[in-house]
mmCIF file of C-alpha atoms and ligand atoms in Angstrom:
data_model
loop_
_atom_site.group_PDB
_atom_site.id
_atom_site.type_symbol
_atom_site.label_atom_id
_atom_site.label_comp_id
_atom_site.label_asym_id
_atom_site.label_seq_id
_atom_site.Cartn_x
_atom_site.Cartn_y
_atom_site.Cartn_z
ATOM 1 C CA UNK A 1 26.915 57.120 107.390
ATOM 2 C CA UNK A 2 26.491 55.710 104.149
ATOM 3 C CA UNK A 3 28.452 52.567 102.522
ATOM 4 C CA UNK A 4 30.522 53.862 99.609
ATOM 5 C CA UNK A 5 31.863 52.019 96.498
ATOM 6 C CA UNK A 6 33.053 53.098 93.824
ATOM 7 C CA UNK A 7 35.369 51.595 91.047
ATOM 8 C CA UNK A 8 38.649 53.835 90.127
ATOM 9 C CA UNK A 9 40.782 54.058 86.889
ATOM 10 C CA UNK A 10 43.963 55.327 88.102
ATOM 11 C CA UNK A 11 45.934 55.269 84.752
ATOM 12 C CA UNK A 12 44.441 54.740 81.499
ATOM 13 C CA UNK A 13 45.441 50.966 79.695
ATOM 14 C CA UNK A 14 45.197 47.994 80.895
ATOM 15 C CA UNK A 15 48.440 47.029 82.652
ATOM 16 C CA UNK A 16 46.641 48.020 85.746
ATOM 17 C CA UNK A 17 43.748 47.059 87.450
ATOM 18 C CA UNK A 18 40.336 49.141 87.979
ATOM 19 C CA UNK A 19 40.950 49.447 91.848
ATOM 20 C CA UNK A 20 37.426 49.275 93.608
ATOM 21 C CA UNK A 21 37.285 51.700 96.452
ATOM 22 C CA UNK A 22 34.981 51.242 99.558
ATOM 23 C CA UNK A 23 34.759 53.688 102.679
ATOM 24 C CA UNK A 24 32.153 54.500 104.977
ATOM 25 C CA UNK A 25 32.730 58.702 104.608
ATOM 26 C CA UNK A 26 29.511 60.724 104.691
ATOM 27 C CA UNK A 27 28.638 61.132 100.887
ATOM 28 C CA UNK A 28 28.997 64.818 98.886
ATOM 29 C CA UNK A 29 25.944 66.265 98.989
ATOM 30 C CA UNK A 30 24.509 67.926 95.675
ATOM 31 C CA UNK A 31 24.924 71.318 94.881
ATOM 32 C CA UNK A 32 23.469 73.724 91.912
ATOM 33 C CA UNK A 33 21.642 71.421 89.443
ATOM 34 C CA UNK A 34 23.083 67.923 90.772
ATOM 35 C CA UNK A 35 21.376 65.176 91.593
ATOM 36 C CA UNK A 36 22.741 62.254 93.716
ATOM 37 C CA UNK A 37 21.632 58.817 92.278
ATOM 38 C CA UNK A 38 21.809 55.743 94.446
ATOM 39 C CA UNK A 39 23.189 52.952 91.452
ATOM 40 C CA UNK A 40 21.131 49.934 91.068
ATOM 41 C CA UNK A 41 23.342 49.042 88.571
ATOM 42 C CA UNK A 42 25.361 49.879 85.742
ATOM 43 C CA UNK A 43 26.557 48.397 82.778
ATOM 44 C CA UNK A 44 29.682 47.885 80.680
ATOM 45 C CA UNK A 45 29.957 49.014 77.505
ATOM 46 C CA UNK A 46 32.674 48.442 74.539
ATOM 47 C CA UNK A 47 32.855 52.216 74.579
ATOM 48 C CA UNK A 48 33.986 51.916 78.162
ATOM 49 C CA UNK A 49 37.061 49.542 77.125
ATOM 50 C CA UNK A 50 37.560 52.678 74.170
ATOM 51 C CA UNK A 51 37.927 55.270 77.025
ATOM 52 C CA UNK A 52 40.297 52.523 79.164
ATOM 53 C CA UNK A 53 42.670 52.488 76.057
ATOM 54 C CA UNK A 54 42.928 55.927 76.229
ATOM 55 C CA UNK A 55 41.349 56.527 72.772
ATOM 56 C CA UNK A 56 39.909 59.700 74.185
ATOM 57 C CA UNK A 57 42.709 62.267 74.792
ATOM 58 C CA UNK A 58 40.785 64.703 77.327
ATOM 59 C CA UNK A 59 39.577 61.934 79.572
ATOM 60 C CA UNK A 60 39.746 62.840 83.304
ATOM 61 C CA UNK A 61 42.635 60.402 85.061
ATOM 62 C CA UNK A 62 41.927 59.487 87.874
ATOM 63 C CA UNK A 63 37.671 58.277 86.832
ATOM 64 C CA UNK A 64 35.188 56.550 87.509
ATOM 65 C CA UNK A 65 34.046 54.417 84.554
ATOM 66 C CA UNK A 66 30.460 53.933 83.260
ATOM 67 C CA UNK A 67 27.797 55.839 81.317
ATOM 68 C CA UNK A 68 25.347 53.098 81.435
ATOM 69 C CA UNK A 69 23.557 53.237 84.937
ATOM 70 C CA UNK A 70 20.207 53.085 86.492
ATOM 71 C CA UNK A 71 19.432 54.249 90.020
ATOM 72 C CA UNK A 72 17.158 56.012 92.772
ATOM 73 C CA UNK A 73 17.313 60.223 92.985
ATOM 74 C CA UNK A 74 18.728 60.014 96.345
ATOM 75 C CA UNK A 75 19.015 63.686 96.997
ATOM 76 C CA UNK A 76 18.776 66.914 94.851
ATOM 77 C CA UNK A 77 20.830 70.347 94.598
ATOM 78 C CA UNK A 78 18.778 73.336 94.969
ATOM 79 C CA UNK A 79 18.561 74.526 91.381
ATOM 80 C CA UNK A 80 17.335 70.874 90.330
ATOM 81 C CA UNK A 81 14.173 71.289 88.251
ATOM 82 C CA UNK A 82 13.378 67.997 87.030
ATOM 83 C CA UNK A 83 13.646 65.539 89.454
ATOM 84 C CA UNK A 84 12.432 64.596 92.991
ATOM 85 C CA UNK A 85 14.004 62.061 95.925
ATOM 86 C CA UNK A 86 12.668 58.708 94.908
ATOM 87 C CA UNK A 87 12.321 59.573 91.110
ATOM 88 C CA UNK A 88 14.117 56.296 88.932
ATOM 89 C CA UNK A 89 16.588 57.768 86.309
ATOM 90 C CA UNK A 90 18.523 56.181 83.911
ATOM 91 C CA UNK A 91 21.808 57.529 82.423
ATOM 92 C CA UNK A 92 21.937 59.406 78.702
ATOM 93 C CA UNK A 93 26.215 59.850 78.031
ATOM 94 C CA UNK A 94 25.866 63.057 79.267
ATOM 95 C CA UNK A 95 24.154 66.482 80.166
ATOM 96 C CA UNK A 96 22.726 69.265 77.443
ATOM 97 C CA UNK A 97 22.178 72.998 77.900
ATOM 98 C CA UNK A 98 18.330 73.399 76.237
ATOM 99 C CA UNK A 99 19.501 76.451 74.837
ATOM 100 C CA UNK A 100 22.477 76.059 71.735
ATOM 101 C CA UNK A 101 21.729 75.226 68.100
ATOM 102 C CA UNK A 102 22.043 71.402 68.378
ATOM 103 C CA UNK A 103 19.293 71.538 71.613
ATOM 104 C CA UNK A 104 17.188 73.544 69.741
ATOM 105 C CA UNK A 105 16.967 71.336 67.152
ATOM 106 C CA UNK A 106 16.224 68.303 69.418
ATOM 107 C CA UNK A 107 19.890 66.928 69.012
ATOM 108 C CA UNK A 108 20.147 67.364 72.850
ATOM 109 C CA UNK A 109 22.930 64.173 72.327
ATOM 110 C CA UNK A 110 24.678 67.017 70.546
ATOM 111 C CA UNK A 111 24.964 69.833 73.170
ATOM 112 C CA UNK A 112 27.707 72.159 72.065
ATOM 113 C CA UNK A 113 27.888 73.805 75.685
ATOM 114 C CA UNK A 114 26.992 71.224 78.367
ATOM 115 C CA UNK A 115 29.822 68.622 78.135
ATOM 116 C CA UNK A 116 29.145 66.121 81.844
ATOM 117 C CA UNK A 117 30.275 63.526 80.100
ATOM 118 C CA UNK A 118 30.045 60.268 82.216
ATOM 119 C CA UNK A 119 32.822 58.151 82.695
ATOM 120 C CA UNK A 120 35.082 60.614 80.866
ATOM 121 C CA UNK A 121 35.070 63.961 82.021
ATOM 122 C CA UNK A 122 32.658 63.476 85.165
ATOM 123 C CA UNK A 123 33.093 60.040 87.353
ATOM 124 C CA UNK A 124 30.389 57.012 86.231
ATOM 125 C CA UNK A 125 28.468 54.576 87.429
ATOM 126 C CA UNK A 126 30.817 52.024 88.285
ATOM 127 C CA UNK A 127 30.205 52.653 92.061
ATOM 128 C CA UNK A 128 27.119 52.995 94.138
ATOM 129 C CA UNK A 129 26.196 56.354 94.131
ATOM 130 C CA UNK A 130 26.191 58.967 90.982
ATOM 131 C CA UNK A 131 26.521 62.112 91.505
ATOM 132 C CA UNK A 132 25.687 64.499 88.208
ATOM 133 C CA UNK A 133 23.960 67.132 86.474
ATOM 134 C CA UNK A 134 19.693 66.502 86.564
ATOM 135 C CA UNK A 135 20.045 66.557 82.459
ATOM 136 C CA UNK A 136 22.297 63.796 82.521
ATOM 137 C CA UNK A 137 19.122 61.270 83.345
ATOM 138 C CA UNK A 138 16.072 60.449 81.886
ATOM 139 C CA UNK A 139 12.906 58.994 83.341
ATOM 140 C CA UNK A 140 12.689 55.456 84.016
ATOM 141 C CA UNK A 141 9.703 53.410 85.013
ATOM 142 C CA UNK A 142 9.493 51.254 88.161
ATOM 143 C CA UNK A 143 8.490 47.996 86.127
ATOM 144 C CA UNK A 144 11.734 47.560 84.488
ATOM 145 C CA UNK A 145 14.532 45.428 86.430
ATOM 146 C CA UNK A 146 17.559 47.223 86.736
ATOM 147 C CA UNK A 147 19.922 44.475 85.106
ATOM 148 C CA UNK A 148 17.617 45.238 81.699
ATOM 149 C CA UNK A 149 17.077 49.096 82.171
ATOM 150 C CA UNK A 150 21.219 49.782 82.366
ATOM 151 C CA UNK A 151 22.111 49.487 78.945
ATOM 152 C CA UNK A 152 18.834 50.061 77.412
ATOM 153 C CA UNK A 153 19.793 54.153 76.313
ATOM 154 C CA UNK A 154 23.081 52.576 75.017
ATOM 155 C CA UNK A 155 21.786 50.036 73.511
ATOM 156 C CA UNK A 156 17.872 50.443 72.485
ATOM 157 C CA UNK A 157 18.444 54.191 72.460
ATOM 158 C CA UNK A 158 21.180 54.164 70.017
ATOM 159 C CA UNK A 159 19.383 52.232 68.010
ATOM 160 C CA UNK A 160 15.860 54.733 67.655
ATOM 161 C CA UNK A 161 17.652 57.613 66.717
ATOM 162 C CA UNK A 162 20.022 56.637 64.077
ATOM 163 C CA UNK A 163 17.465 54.123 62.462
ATOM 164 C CA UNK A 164 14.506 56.142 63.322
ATOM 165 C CA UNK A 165 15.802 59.631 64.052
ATOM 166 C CA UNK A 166 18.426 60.124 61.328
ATOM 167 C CA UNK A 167 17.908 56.885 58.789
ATOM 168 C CA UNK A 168 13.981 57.709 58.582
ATOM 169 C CA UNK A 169 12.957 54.150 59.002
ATOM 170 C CA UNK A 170 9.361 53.451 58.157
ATOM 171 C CA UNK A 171 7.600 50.352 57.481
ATOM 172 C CA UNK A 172 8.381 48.052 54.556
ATOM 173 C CA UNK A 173 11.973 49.417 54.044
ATOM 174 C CA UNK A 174 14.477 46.899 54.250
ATOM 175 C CA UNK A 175 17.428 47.867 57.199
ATOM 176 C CA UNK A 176 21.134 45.685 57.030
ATOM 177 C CA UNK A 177 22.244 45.730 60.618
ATOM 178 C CA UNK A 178 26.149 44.601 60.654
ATOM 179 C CA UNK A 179 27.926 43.359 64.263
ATOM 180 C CA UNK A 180 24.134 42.073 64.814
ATOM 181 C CA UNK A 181 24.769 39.843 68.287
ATOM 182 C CA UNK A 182 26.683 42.998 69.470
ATOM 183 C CA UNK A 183 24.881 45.033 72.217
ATOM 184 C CA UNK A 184 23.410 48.090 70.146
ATOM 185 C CA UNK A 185 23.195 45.288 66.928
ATOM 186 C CA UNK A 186 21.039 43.036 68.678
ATOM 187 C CA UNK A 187 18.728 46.459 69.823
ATOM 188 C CA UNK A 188 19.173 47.533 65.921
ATOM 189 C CA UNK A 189 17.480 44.361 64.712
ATOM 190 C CA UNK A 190 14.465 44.798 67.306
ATOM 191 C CA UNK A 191 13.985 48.230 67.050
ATOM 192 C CA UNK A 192 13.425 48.008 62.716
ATOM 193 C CA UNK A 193 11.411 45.262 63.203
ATOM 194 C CA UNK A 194 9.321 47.089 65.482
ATOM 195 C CA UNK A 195 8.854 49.864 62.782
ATOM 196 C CA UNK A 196 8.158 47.562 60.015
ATOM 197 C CA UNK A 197 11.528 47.159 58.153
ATOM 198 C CA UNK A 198 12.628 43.714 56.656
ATOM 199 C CA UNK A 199 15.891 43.193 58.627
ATOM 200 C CA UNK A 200 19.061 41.140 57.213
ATOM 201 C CA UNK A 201 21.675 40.658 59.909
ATOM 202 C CA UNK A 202 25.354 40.635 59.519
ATOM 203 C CA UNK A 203 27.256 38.360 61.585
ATOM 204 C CA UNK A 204 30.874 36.821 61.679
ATOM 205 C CA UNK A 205 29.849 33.103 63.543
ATOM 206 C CA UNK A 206 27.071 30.930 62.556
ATOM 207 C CA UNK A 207 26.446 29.795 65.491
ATOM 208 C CA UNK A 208 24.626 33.175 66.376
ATOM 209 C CA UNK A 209 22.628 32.822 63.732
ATOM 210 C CA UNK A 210 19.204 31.110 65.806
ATOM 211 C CA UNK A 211 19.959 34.219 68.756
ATOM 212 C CA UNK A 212 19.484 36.533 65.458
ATOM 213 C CA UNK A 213 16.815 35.089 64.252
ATOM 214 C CA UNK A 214 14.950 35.066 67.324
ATOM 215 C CA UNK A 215 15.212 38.795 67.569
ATOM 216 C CA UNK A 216 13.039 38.976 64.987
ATOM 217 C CA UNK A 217 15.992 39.310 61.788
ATOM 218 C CA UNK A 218 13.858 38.093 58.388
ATOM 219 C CA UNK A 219 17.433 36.971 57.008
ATOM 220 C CA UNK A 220 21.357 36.070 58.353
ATOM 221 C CA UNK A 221 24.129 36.425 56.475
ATOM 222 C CA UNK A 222 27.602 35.121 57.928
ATOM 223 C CA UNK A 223 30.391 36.903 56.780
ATOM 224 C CA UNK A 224 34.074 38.232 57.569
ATOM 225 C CA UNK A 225 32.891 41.990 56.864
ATOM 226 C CA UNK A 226 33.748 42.414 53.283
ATOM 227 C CA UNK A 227 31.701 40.648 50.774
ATOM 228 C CA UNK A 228 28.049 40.499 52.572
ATOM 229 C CA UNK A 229 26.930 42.893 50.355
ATOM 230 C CA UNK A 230 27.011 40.199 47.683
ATOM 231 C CA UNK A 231 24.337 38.194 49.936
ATOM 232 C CA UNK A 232 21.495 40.271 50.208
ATOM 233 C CA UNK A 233 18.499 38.579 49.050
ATOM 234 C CA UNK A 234 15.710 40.898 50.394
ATOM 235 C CA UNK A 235 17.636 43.491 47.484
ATOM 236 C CA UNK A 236 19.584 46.431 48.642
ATOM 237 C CA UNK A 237 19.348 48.764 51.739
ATOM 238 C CA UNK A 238 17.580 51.499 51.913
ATOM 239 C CA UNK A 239 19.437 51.895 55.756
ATOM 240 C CA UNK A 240 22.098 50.277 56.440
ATOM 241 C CA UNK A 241 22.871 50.189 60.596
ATOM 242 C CA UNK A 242 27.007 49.648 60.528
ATOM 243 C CA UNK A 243 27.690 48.368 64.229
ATOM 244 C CA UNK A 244 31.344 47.090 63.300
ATOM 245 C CA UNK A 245 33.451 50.205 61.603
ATOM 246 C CA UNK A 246 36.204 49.823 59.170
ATOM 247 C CA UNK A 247 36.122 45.995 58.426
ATOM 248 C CA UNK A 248 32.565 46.519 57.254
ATOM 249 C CA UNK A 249 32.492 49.804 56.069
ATOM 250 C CA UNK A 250 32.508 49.268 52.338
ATOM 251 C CA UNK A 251 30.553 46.508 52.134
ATOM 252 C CA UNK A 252 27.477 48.412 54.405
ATOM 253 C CA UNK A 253 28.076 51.260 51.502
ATOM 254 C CA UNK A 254 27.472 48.523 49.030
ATOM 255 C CA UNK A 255 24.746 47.267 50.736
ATOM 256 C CA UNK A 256 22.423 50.832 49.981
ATOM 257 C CA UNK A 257 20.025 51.531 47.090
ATOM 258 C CA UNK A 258 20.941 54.807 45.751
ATOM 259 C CA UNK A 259 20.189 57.589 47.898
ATOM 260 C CA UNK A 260 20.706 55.222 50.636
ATOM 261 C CA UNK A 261 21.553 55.859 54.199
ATOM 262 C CA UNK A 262 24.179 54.730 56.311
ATOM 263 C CA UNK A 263 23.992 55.157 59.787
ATOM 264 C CA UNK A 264 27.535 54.628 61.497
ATOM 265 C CA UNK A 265 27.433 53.429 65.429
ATOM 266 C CA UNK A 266 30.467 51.334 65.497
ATOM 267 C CA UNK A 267 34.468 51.945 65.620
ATOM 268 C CA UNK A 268 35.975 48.722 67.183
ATOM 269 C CA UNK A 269 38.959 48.730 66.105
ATOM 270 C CA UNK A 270 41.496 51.904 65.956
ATOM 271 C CA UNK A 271 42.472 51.626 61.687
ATOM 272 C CA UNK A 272 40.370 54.318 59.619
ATOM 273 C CA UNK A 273 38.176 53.420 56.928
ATOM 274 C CA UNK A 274 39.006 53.909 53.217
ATOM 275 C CA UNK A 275 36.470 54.943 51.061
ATOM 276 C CA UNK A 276 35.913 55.222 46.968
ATOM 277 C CA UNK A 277 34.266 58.987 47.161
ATOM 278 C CA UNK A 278 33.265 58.951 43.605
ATOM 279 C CA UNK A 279 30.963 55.703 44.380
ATOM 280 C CA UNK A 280 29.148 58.108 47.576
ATOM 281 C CA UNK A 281 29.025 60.449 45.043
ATOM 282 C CA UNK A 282 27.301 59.208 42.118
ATOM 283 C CA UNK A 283 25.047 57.071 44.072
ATOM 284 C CA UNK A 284 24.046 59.895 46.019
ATOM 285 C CA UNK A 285 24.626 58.192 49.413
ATOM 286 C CA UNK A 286 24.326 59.337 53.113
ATOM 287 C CA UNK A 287 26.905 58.299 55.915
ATOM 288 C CA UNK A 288 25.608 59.567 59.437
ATOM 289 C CA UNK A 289 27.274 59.285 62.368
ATOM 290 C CA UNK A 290 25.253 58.774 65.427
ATOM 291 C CA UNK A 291 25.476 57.549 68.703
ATOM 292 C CA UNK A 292 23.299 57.820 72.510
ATOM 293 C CA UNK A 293 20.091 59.502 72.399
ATOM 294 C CA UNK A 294 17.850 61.968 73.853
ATOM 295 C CA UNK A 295 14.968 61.907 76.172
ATOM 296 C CA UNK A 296 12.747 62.095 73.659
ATOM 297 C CA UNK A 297 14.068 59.105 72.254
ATOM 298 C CA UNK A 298 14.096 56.759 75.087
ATOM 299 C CA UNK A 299 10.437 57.806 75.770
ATOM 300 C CA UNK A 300 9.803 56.330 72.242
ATOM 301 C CA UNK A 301 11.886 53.708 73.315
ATOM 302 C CA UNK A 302 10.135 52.919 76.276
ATOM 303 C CA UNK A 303 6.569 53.496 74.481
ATOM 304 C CA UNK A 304 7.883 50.299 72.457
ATOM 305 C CA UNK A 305 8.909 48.521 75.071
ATOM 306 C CA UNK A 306 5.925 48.997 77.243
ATOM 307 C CA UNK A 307 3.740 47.658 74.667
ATOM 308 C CA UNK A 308 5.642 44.717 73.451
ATOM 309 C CA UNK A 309 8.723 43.811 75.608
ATOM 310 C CA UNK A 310 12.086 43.978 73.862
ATOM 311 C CA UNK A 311 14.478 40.468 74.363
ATOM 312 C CA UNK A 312 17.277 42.610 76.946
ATOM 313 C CA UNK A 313 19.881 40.074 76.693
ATOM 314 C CA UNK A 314 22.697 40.034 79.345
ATOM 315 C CA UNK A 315 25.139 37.962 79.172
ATOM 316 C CA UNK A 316 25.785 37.887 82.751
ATOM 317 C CA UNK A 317 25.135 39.963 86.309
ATOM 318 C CA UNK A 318 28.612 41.062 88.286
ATOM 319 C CA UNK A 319 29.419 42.301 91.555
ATOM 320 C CA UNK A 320 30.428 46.119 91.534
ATOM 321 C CA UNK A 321 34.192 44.594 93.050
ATOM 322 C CA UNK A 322 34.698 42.562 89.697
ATOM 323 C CA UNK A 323 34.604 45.940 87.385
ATOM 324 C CA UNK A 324 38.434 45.356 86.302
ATOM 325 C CA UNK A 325 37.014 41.324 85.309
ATOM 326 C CA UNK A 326 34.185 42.946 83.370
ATOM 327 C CA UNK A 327 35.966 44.859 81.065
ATOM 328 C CA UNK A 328 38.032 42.523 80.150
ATOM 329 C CA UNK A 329 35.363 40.113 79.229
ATOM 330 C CA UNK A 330 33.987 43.134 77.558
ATOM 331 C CA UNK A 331 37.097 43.693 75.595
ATOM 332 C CA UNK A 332 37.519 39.925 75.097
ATOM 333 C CA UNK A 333 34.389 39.800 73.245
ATOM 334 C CA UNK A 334 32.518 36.502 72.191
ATOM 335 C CA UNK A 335 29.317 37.879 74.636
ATOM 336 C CA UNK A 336 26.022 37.560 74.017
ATOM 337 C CA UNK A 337 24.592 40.729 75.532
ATOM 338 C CA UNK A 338 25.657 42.973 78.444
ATOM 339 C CA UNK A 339 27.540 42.373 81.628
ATOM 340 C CA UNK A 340 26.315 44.330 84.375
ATOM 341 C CA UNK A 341 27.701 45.429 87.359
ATOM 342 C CA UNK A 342 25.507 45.492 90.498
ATOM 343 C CA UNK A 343 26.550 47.450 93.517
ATOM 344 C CA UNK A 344 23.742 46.740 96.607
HETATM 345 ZN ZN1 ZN B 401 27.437 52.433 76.235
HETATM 346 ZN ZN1 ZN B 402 22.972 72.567 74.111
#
């Protein structure tokens, strides 16, 4: 008998609670290519507010939130090639097949087949055991606290492979980062200083501006959204790493050099963009949507960790039994890194 929690979303919205379910039932076992994960900890992400409002149609009711966990292989279904009982995984968003065009061409994120996705179609890690397919983890190593690990493939992750991956960073570019003191902004600023960019960071409230700094941002520009493409004094982007959405869309487009690329993470609020098409067209500009990564990308993540620590900032540690209270903090906003939820 094993001491079961787990956090429920019974109705998507947020005129109801997340109810937070405990029972002492003997747990599923794994079958086929699952693995059971005993959660460490898991951590909230805006995205997990996005699936709350019901901004994703074909979301599973009743769920389990989170995509954002770290935990202990606890036991393994029979057709499980890639992990054994004790192995430390960390979540990716979801599972991949290995086999369709996107997986072939190392945009596993991009699986057209395999579609596990946590906290929307499969339940989370809100709750303190996982049960998933093996290819929704990658490998973590023992050294990192869980608190820090949790959101590091959101976060971190995110960052590598739509700066790295798809904006072809390299040294001595220059990289705007807007939404910088955000969770994947903050990991943004790190991760192009790391490969050699000058980095100007885009935030709405000066008094992040030391935090920003800190991370290792070469210049901070506080602005509403619209006009910080006016500011830049390191010249213009050759990426631009747009964190926010549509109240800083045009502005991050103004932001490029020609031929410039513009990686798009964010989409806070629900409004679309607007965009001039003749000035992406004559400019020859690039506007890539990205978001998660791969394993390959979190082992380059965690190459550049292991060698010189990335700043993990969380904002504050949470019992599993205040999920509800942690996204609503979450969608409050005003935090300076991640909450986490801990369930042992
Ligand atoms: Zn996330
Ligand atoms: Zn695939």
């Amino acid at each position: 008998m094993t001491s079961v929690r787990r956090a429920r979303m019974n109705e998507t919205g947020w005129d109801k609670d997340l109810v937070v379910e405990s029972s002492d039932e003997t747990l599923a076992q794994p079958t086929g290519n699952q693995v059971l994960v005993e959660v460490e900890a898991c951590a909230v992400c805006y995205r997990d507010c996005i699936d709350r409002a019901g901004r994703f149609k074909f979301i599973q009711i009743p769920i389990t939130p989170g995509h954002e966990a770290v935990g202990r292989v606890a036991a393994i279904g029979p057709d499980v090639e890639d992990w054994a009982v004790g192995d430390r995984v960390g979540t990716l968003h979801r599972d991949f097949c290995g086999k369709c065009g996107p997986c072939m061409q190392g945009n596993q994120s991009l699986c057209e087949t395999a579609a596990a996705l946590l906290g929307l179609l499969i339940d989370g890690g809100y709750a303190s055991h996982l049960l998933a397919p093996e290819r929704c983890f990658y490998a973590l190593p023992e050294a990192i606290p869980a608190t820090e690990a949790a959101g590091l493939h959101c976060t971190f992750g995110t960052s590598y492979r739509g700066l790295r991956r798809f904006g072809g960073v390299e040294s001595g570019q220059h990289v705007v980062v807007t939404g910088a003191n955000g969770g994947v902004g903050s990991a943004a600023i790190q991760v192009a200083a790391r490969l050699g960019a000058t980095v100007t960071a885009v935030v709405r409230d000066a008094a992040h501006g030391d935090y920003i700094t800190g991370l290792g941002a070469d210049n901070v520009i506080v602005d509403a959204g619209d006009r910080f493409h006016k500011q830049l004094t390191a010249g213009p982007a050759d990426v631009v790493m747009d964190c926010v959405g549509p109240p800083t869309f045009n502005a991050s487009l103004r932001s490029l050099r020609a031929g410039g690329r513009m990686i798009v993470v964010g989409n806070v609020i629900e409004e679309q963009a607007s965009v001039n098409l003749g000035y992406i067209v004559t400019r020859g500009l690039q506007i890539i949507g990205s978001s998660g990564a791969t394993r390959e990308d979190m082992m380059a993540v965690l190459d550049l960790h292991a060698k010189r620590p990335f700043a993990i900032q969380i904002d504050r540690e949470l019992d599993l039994a205040e999920a509800d209270h942690a996204q609503r903090l979450v969608q409050a906003g005003g935090l300076r890194g991640r909450i986490v939820l801990v369930s042992h």
